[in-house]
Coordinates of C-alpha atoms in Angstrom, one line a residue:
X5 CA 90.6 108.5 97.2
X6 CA 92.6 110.4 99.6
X7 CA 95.6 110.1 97.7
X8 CA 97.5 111.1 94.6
X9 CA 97.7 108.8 91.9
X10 CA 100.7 107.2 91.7
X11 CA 101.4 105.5 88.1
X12 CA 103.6 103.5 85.9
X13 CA 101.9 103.0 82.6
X14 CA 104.9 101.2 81.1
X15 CA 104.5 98.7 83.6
X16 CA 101.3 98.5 86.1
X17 CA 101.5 100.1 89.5
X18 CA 100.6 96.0 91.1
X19 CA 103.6 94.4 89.3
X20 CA 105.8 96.9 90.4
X21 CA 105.0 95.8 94.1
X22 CA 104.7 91.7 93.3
X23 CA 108.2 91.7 91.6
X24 CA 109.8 93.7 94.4
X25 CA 108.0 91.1 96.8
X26 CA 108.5 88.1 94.6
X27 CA 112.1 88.7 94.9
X28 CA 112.0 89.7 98.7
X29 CA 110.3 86.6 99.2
X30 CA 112.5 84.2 97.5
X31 CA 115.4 85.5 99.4
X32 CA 114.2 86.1 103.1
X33 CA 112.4 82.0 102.7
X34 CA 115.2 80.8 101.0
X35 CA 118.5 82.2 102.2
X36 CA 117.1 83.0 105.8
X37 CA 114.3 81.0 107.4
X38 CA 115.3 78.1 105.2
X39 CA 119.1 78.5 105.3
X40 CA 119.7 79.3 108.9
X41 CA 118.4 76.3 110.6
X42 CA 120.8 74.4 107.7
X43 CA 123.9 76.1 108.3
X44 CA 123.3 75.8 112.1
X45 CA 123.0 72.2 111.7
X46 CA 125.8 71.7 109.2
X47 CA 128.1 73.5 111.6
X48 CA 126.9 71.2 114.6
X49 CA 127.6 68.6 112.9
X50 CA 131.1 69.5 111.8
X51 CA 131.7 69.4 115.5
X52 CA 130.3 66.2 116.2
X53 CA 132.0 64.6 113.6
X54 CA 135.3 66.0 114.4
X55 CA 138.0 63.8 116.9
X56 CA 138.9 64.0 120.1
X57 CA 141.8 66.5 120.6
X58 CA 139.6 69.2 117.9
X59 CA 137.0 71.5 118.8
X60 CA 135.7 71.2 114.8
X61 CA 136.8 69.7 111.7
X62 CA 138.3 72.7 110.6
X63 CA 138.0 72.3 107.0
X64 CA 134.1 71.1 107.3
X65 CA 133.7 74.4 109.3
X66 CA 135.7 76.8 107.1
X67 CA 132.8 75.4 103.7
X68 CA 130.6 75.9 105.7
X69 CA 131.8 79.4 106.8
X70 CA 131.6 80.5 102.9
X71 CA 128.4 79.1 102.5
X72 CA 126.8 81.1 105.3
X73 CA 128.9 84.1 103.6
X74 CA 127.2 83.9 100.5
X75 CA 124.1 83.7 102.6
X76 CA 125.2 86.7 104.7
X77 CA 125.7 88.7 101.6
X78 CA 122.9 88.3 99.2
X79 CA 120.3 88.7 102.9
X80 CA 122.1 92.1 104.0
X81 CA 122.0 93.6 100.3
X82 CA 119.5 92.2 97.9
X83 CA 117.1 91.4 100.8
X84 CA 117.4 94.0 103.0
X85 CA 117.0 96.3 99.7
X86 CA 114.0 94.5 98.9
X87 CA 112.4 94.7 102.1
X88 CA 112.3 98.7 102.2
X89 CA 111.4 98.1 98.7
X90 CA 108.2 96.3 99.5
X91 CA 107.3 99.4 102.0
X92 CA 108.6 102.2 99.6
X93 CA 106.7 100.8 96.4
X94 CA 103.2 99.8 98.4
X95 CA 103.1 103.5 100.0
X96 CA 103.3 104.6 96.4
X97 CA 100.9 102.7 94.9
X98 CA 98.5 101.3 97.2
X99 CA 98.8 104.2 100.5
X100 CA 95.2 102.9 101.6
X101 CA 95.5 99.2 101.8
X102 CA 99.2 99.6 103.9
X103 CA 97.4 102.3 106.5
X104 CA 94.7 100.2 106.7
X105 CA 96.7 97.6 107.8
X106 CA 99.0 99.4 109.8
X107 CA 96.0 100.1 111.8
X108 CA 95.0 96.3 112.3
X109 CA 98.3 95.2 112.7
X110 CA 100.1 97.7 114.5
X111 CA 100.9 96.4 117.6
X112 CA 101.8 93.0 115.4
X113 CA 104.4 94.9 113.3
X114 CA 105.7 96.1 116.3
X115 CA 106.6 93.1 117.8
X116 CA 107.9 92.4 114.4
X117 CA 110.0 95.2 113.9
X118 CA 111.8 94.3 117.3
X119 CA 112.2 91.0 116.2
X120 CA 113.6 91.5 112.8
X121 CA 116.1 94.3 114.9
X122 CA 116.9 91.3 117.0
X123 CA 117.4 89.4 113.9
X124 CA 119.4 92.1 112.6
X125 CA 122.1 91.6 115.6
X126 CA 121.9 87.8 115.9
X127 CA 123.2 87.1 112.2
X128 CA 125.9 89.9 112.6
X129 CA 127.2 87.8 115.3
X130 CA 126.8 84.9 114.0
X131 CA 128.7 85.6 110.9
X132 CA 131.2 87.9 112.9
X133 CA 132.3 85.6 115.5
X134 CA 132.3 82.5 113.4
X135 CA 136.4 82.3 113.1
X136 CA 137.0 83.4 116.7
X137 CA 134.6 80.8 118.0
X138 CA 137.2 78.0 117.2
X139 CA 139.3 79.1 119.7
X140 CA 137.4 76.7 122.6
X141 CA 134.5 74.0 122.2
X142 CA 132.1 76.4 124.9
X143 CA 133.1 79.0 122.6
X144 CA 132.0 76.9 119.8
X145 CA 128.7 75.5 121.1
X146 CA 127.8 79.3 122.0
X147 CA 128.3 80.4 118.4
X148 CA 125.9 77.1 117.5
X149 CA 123.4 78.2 119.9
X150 CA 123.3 81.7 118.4
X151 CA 123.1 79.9 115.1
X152 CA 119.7 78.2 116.4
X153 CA 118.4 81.4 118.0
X154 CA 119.4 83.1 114.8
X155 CA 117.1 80.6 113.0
X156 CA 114.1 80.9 115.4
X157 CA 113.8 84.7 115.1
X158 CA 113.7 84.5 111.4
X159 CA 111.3 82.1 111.6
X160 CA 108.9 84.4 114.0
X161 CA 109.3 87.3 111.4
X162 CA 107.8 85.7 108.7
X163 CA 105.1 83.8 111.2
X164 CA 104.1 87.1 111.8
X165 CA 104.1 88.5 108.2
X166 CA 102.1 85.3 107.1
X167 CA 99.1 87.0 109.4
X168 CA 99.1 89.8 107.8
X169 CA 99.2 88.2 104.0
X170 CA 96.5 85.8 105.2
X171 CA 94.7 88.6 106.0
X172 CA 94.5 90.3 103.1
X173 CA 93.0 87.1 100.9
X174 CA 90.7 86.4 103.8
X175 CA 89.7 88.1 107.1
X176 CA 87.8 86.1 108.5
X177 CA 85.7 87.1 111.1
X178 CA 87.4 90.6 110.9
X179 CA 84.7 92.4 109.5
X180 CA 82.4 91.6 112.3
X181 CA 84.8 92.0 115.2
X182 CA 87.1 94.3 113.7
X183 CA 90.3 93.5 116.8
X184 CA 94.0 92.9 116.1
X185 CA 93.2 88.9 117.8
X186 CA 90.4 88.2 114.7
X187 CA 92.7 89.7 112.2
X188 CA 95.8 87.6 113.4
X189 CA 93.8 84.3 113.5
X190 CA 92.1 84.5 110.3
X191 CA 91.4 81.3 108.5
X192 CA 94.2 81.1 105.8
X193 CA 97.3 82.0 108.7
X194 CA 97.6 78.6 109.6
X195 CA 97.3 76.8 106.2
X196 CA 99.7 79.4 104.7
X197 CA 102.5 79.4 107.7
X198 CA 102.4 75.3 107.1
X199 CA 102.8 75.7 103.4
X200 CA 105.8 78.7 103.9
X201 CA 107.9 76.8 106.6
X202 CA 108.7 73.4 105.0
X203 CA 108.6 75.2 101.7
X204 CA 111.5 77.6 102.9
X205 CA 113.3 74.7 104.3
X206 CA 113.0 72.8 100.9
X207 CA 114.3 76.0 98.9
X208 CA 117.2 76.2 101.6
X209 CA 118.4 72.9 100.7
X210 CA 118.3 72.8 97.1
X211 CA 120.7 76.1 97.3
X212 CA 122.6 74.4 99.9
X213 CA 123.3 71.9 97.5
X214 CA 124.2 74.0 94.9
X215 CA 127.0 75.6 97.6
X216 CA 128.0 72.5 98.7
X217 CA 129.1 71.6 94.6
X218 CA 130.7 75.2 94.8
X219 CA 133.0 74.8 97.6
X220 CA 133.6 71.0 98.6
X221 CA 136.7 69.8 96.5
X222 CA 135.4 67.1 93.9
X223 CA 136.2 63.7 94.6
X224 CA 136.7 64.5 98.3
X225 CA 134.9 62.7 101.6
X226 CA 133.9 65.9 103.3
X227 CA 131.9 66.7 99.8
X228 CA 130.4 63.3 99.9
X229 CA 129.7 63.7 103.6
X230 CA 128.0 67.4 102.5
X231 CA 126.1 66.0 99.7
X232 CA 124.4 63.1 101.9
X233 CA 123.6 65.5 104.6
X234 CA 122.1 68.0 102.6
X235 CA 120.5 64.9 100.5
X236 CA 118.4 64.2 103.8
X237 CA 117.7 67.7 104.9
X238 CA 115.4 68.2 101.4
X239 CA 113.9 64.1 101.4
X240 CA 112.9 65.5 104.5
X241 CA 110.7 68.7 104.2
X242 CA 110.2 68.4 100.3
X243 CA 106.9 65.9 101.1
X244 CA 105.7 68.3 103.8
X245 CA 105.8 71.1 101.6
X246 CA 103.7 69.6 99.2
X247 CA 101.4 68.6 101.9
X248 CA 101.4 72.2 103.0
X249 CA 100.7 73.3 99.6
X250 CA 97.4 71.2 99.1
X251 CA 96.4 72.4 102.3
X252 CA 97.0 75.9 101.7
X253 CA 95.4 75.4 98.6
X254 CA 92.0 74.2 99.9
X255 CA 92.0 76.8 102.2
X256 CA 92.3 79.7 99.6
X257 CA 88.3 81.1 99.4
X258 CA 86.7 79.3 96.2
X259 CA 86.1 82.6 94.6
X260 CA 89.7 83.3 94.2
X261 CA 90.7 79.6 93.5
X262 CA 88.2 80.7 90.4
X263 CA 90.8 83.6 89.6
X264 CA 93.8 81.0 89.7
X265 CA 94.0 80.8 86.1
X266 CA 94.5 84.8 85.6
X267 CA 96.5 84.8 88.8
X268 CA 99.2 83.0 87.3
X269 CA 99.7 84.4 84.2
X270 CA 97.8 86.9 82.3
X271 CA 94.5 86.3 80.5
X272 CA 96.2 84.8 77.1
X273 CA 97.6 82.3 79.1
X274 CA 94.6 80.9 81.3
X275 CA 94.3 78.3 78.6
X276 CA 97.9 77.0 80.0
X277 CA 96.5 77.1 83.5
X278 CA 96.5 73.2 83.8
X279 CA 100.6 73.0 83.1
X280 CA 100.7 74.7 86.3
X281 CA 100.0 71.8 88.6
X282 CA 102.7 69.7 86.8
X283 CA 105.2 72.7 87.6
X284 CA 104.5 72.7 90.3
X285 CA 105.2 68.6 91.2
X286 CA 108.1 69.0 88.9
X287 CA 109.5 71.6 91.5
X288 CA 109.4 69.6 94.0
X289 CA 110.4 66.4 92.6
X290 CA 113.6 68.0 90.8
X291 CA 114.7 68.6 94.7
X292 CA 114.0 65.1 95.9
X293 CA 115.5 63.6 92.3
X294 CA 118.9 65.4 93.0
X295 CA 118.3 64.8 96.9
X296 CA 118.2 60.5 95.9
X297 CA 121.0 61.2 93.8
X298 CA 122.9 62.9 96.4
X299 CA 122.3 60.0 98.5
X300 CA 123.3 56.5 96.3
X301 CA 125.4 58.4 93.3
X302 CA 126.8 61.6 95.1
X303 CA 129.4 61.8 93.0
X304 CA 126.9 62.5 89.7
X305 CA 126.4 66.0 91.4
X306 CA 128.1 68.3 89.6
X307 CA 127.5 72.5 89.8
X308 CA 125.5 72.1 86.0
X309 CA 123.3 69.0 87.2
X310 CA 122.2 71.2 90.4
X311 CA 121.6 73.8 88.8
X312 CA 118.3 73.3 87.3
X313 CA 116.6 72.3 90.3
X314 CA 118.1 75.2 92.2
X315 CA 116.2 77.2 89.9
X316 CA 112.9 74.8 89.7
X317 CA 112.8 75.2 93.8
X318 CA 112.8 78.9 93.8
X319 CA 110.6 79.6 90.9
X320 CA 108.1 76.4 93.1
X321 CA 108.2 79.5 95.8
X322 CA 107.9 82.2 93.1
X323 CA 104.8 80.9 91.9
X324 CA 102.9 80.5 94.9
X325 CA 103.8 84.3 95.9
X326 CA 103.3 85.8 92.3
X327 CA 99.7 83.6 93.1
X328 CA 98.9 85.4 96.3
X329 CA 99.8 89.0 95.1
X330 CA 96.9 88.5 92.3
X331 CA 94.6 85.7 93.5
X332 CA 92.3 88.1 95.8
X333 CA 90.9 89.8 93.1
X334 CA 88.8 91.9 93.1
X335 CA 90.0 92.7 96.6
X336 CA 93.4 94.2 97.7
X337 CA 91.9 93.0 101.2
X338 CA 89.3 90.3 101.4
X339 CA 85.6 91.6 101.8
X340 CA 86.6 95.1 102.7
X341 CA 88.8 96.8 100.4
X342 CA 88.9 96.5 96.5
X343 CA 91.8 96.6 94.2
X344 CA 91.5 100.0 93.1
X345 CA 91.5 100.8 97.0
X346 CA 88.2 101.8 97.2
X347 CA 86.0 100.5 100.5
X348 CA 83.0 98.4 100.0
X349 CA 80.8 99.9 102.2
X350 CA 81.5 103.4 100.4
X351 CA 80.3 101.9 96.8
X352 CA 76.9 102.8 97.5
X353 CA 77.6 106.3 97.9
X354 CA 79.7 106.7 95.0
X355 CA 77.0 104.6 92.4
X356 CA 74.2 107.2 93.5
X357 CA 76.2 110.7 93.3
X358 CA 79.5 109.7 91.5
X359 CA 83.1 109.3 92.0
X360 CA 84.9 112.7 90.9
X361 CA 82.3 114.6 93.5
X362 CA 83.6 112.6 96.1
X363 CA 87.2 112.6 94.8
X364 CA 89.9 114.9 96.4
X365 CA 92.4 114.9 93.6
X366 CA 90.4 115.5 90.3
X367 CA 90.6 118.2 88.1
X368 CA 86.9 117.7 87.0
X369 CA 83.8 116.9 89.3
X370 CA 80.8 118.2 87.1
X371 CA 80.7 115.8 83.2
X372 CA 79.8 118.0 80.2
X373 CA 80.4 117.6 76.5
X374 CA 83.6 119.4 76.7
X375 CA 85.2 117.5 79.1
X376 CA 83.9 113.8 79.1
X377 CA 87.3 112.7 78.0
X378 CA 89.3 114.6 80.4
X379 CA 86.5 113.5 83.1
X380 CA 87.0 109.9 82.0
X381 CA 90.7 110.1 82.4
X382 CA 90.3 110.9 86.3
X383 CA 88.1 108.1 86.3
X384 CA 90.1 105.9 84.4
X385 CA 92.9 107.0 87.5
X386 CA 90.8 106.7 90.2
X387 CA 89.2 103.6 89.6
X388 CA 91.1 101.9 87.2
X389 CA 95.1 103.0 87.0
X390 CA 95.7 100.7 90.0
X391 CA 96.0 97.7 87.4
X392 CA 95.9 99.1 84.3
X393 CA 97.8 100.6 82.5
X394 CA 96.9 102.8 78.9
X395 CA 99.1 101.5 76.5
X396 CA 101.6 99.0 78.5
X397 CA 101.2 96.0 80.3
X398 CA 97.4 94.9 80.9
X399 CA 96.9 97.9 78.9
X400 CA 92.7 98.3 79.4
X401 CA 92.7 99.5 75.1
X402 CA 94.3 95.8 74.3
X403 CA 91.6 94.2 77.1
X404 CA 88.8 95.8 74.9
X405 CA 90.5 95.0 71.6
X406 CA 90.8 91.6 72.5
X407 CA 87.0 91.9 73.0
X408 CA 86.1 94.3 70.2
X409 CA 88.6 93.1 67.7
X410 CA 91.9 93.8 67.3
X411 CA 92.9 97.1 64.6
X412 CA 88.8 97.9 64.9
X413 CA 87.8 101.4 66.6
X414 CA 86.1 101.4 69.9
X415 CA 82.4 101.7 70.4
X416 CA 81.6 104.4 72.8
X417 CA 77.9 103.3 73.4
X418 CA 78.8 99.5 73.8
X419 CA 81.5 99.9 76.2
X420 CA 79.6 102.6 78.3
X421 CA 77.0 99.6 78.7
X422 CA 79.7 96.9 79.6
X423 CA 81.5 98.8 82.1
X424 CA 78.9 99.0 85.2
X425 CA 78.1 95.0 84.4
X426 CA 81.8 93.9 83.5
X427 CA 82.4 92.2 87.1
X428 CA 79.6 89.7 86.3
X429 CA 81.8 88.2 83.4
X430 CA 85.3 89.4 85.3
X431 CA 85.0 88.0 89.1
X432 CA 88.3 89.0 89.2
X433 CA 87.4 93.3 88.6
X434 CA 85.7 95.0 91.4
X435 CA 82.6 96.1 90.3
X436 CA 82.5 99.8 88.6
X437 CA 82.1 102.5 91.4
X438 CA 80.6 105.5 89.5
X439 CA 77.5 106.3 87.8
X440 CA 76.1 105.2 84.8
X441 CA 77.7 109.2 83.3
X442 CA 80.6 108.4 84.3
X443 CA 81.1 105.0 82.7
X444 CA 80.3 107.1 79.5
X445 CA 83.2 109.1 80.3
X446 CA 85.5 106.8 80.9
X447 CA 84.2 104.8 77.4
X448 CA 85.0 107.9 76.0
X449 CA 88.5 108.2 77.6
X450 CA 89.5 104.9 76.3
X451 CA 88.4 105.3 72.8
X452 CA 90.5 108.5 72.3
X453 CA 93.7 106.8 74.0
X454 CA 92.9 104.6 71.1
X455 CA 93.4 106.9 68.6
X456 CA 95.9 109.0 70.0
X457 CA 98.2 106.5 71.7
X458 CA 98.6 109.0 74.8
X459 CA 99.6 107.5 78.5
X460 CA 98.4 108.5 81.4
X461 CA 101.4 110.2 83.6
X462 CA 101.2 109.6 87.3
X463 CA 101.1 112.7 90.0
X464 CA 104.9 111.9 90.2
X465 CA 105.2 113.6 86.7
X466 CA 102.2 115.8 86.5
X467 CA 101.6 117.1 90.0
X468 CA 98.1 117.0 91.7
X469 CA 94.9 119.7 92.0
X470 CA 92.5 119.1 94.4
X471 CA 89.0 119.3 93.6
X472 CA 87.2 122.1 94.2
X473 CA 84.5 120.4 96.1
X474 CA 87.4 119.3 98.7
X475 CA 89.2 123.2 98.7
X476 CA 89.1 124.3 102.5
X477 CA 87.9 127.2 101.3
X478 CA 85.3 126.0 99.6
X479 CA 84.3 123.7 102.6
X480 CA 84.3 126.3 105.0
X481 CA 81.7 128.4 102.5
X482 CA 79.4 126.0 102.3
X483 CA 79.3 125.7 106.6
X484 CA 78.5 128.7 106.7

């Protein structure tokens, strides 16, 4: 409410954070929790299996070099791009939820912002000093041991980030004892974290195999050698990521497990919902298919043949993320904040005297005949524009066509009476925060974006008035 309206009708303000995330995700799971431990211990082992009179097997170690390069690239670019992303996208779109939790966590993201700088410095070395640290076996075994530290700071980043994310589908005892210790240990951390390591590791070695194809010569013992290593490496976290997964999964609230079948998809494809379970075994078992492969009939893996679980492991990781960015519905954070970012505890207020008079960015505050539509529009942006859109995706006209009938004009009255009652059908929609006028309004607003196909621009295109209710001048008036 104390915000501008940020908005993207071509494409819905939430997707625009989950696909930035989705893609963070994928990439700081996959390519650094999962892959450093991997490389670390490929590069160990290049040393151990190496003779007397070498430091390394200097061909092992030089794959293994451009394997961690492609690592080092895609982490420093696409995923540190993506990670401001994530902060530059949420304070456009959802400013209250990332305060709020700025203020819960702040002394957590601290610690996590000195971390991830210590991150930041481990991996340059790592990757810098690789070639020099042939030079001795100490110097070698140091470089290994930054490898390990390397892969134990990543690890604590995400630990911490997993907090916060379990905070935000379910805080717990938060709301009670509102203190940065019930926040951290709320009762999906644990489940999640157990779910996001193994899961990470899994993801790591199904791409590590893939690299492996890429840059071992076919044919050759070292590729063999690779293949059977990496082989093991997924056999043995693909079973404890499943186990995380069910755990995780039973400890998701049961009112979002009811929203599992929107969370995945979209409402036309709940019906598919069910499909989901086998993608998600078929994920996993791709992995450990190619893994046993790897292991008995290494040379059947070619670059093509690993390809398609490459893909099936991430998209396994994708899922479950694109599920937690929608699952807490109707909440952006469990019990306390909905998705349209307004608090719980301030619904009351705006059901009995409305939402534009308590509204700092509305050009109307006061409904009359003249202006229901344009009052419904900054209701329609208050309390809706934070998931829908007008006419593209999740559009709210094709949500009451698909009620209504498609091609048939909107009725005003009925719609007016469904909004204040449409979260008793929807669990997944926050119940409507204005007044029974105001759901007229916004009936009113939809019907005419019906008819005239307009979009609502955000306050990046249209600028912003502040109500005249909230005017200092109008504040210090009535004190007075």
């Amino acid at each position: 409410m104390d915000f501008p309206i940020f908005h993207l009708d071509w494409l819905n303000n939430r997707m625009l954070i989950a696909i930035i995330a989705i893609i963070h995700v994928m990439i700081n799971h996959g390519l650094a929790v999962g892959f450093m431990p991997l490389i670390t211990w490929l590069e160990q082992k290049g040393v151990k299996n190496s003779g007397r009179e070498q430091i390394t097997d200097l061909d092992w170690d030089n794959r293994i070099y451009n394997m961690m390069k492609v690592a080092f690239i895609i982490t420093t670019t696409l995923g540190a791009m993506t990670g401001v992303g994530i902060w530059f996208s949420v304070a456009l779109v959802s400013p209250t939820s990332i305060g709020s939790l700025i203020r819960v966590f702040y002394w957590a993201w601290f610690i996590e912002w000195l971390v991830f700088v210590t991150e930041v410095i481990l991996i340059m070395i790592y990757f810098l000093t690789w070639k020099s640290s042939n030079s001795s076996l100490r110097a070698k075994l140091l470089h290994i041991r930054f490898g390990w530290f390397l892969s134990l700071f990543s690890w604590i980043t995400m630990a911490i980030i997993v907090s916060i994310l379990g905070f935000m589908m379910d805080p717990g005892n938060w709301n009670t004892h509102k203190s940065l210790f019930n926040g951290f240990t709320n009762p999906i951390y644990l489940p999640q974290l157990l779910f996001r390591t193994p899961t990470a590791m899994l993801v790591a070695g199904s791409f590590g195999m893939l690299l492996v194809t890429l840059f071992f010569k076919k044919g050759t013992q070292l590729r063999l050698k690779a293949v059977k290593y990496v082989s093991k490496w997924i056999i043995l976290w693909a079973p404890i990521s499943l186990l995380g997964a069910v755990i995780y999964y039973r400890a998701i609230p049961e009112a979002m497990t009811a929203n599992m079948s929107t969370a995945v998809g979209t409402m036309d494809f709940n019906k598919y919902y069910d499909l989901m379970k086998y993608f998600i075994l078929f994920g996993i078992a791709s992995s450990v298919i190619m893994a046993v492969l790897g292991l008995y009939k290494a040379k059947w893996l070619k670059g093509y043949v690993v390809l398609f679980p490459v893909v099936m492991a991430f998209a396994y990781l994708g899922f479950f993320e694109r599920v937690r960015e929608f699952v807490r519905k109707p909440y952006v954070i469990g019990g306390y904040m909905y998705s349209n970012l307004l608090l719980e505890e301030d619904y009351p207020v705006y059901q009995q005297y409305g939402l534009l008079k308590n509204a700092t960015y509305t050009t109307v505050t006061e409904i009359t005949p003249e202006n229901k539509v344009e009052a419904g529009r900054n209701v329609f942006a208050i309390a809706c524009s934070r998931c829908h859109t007008t006419q593209g995706v999740n559009s709210v006209v094709d949500v009451f066509e698909r009620m209504y009938g498609v091609g048939k004009p909107l009725d005003i009255n009925s719609m007016a009476s469904y909004i204040p009652n449409m979260h008793n059908g929807r669990t997944y929609m926050p119940p409507f925060p204005g007044t029974q006028q105001e759901s007229e309004a916004l009936a009113a607003y939809i019907r005419s974006i019906q008819d005239t196909g307009d979009v609502l621009e955000g306050a990046q295109a249209e600028g912003v008035e502040v109500s005249g209710l909230q005017d200092t001048e109008a504040l210090l008036a009535n004190k007075k």
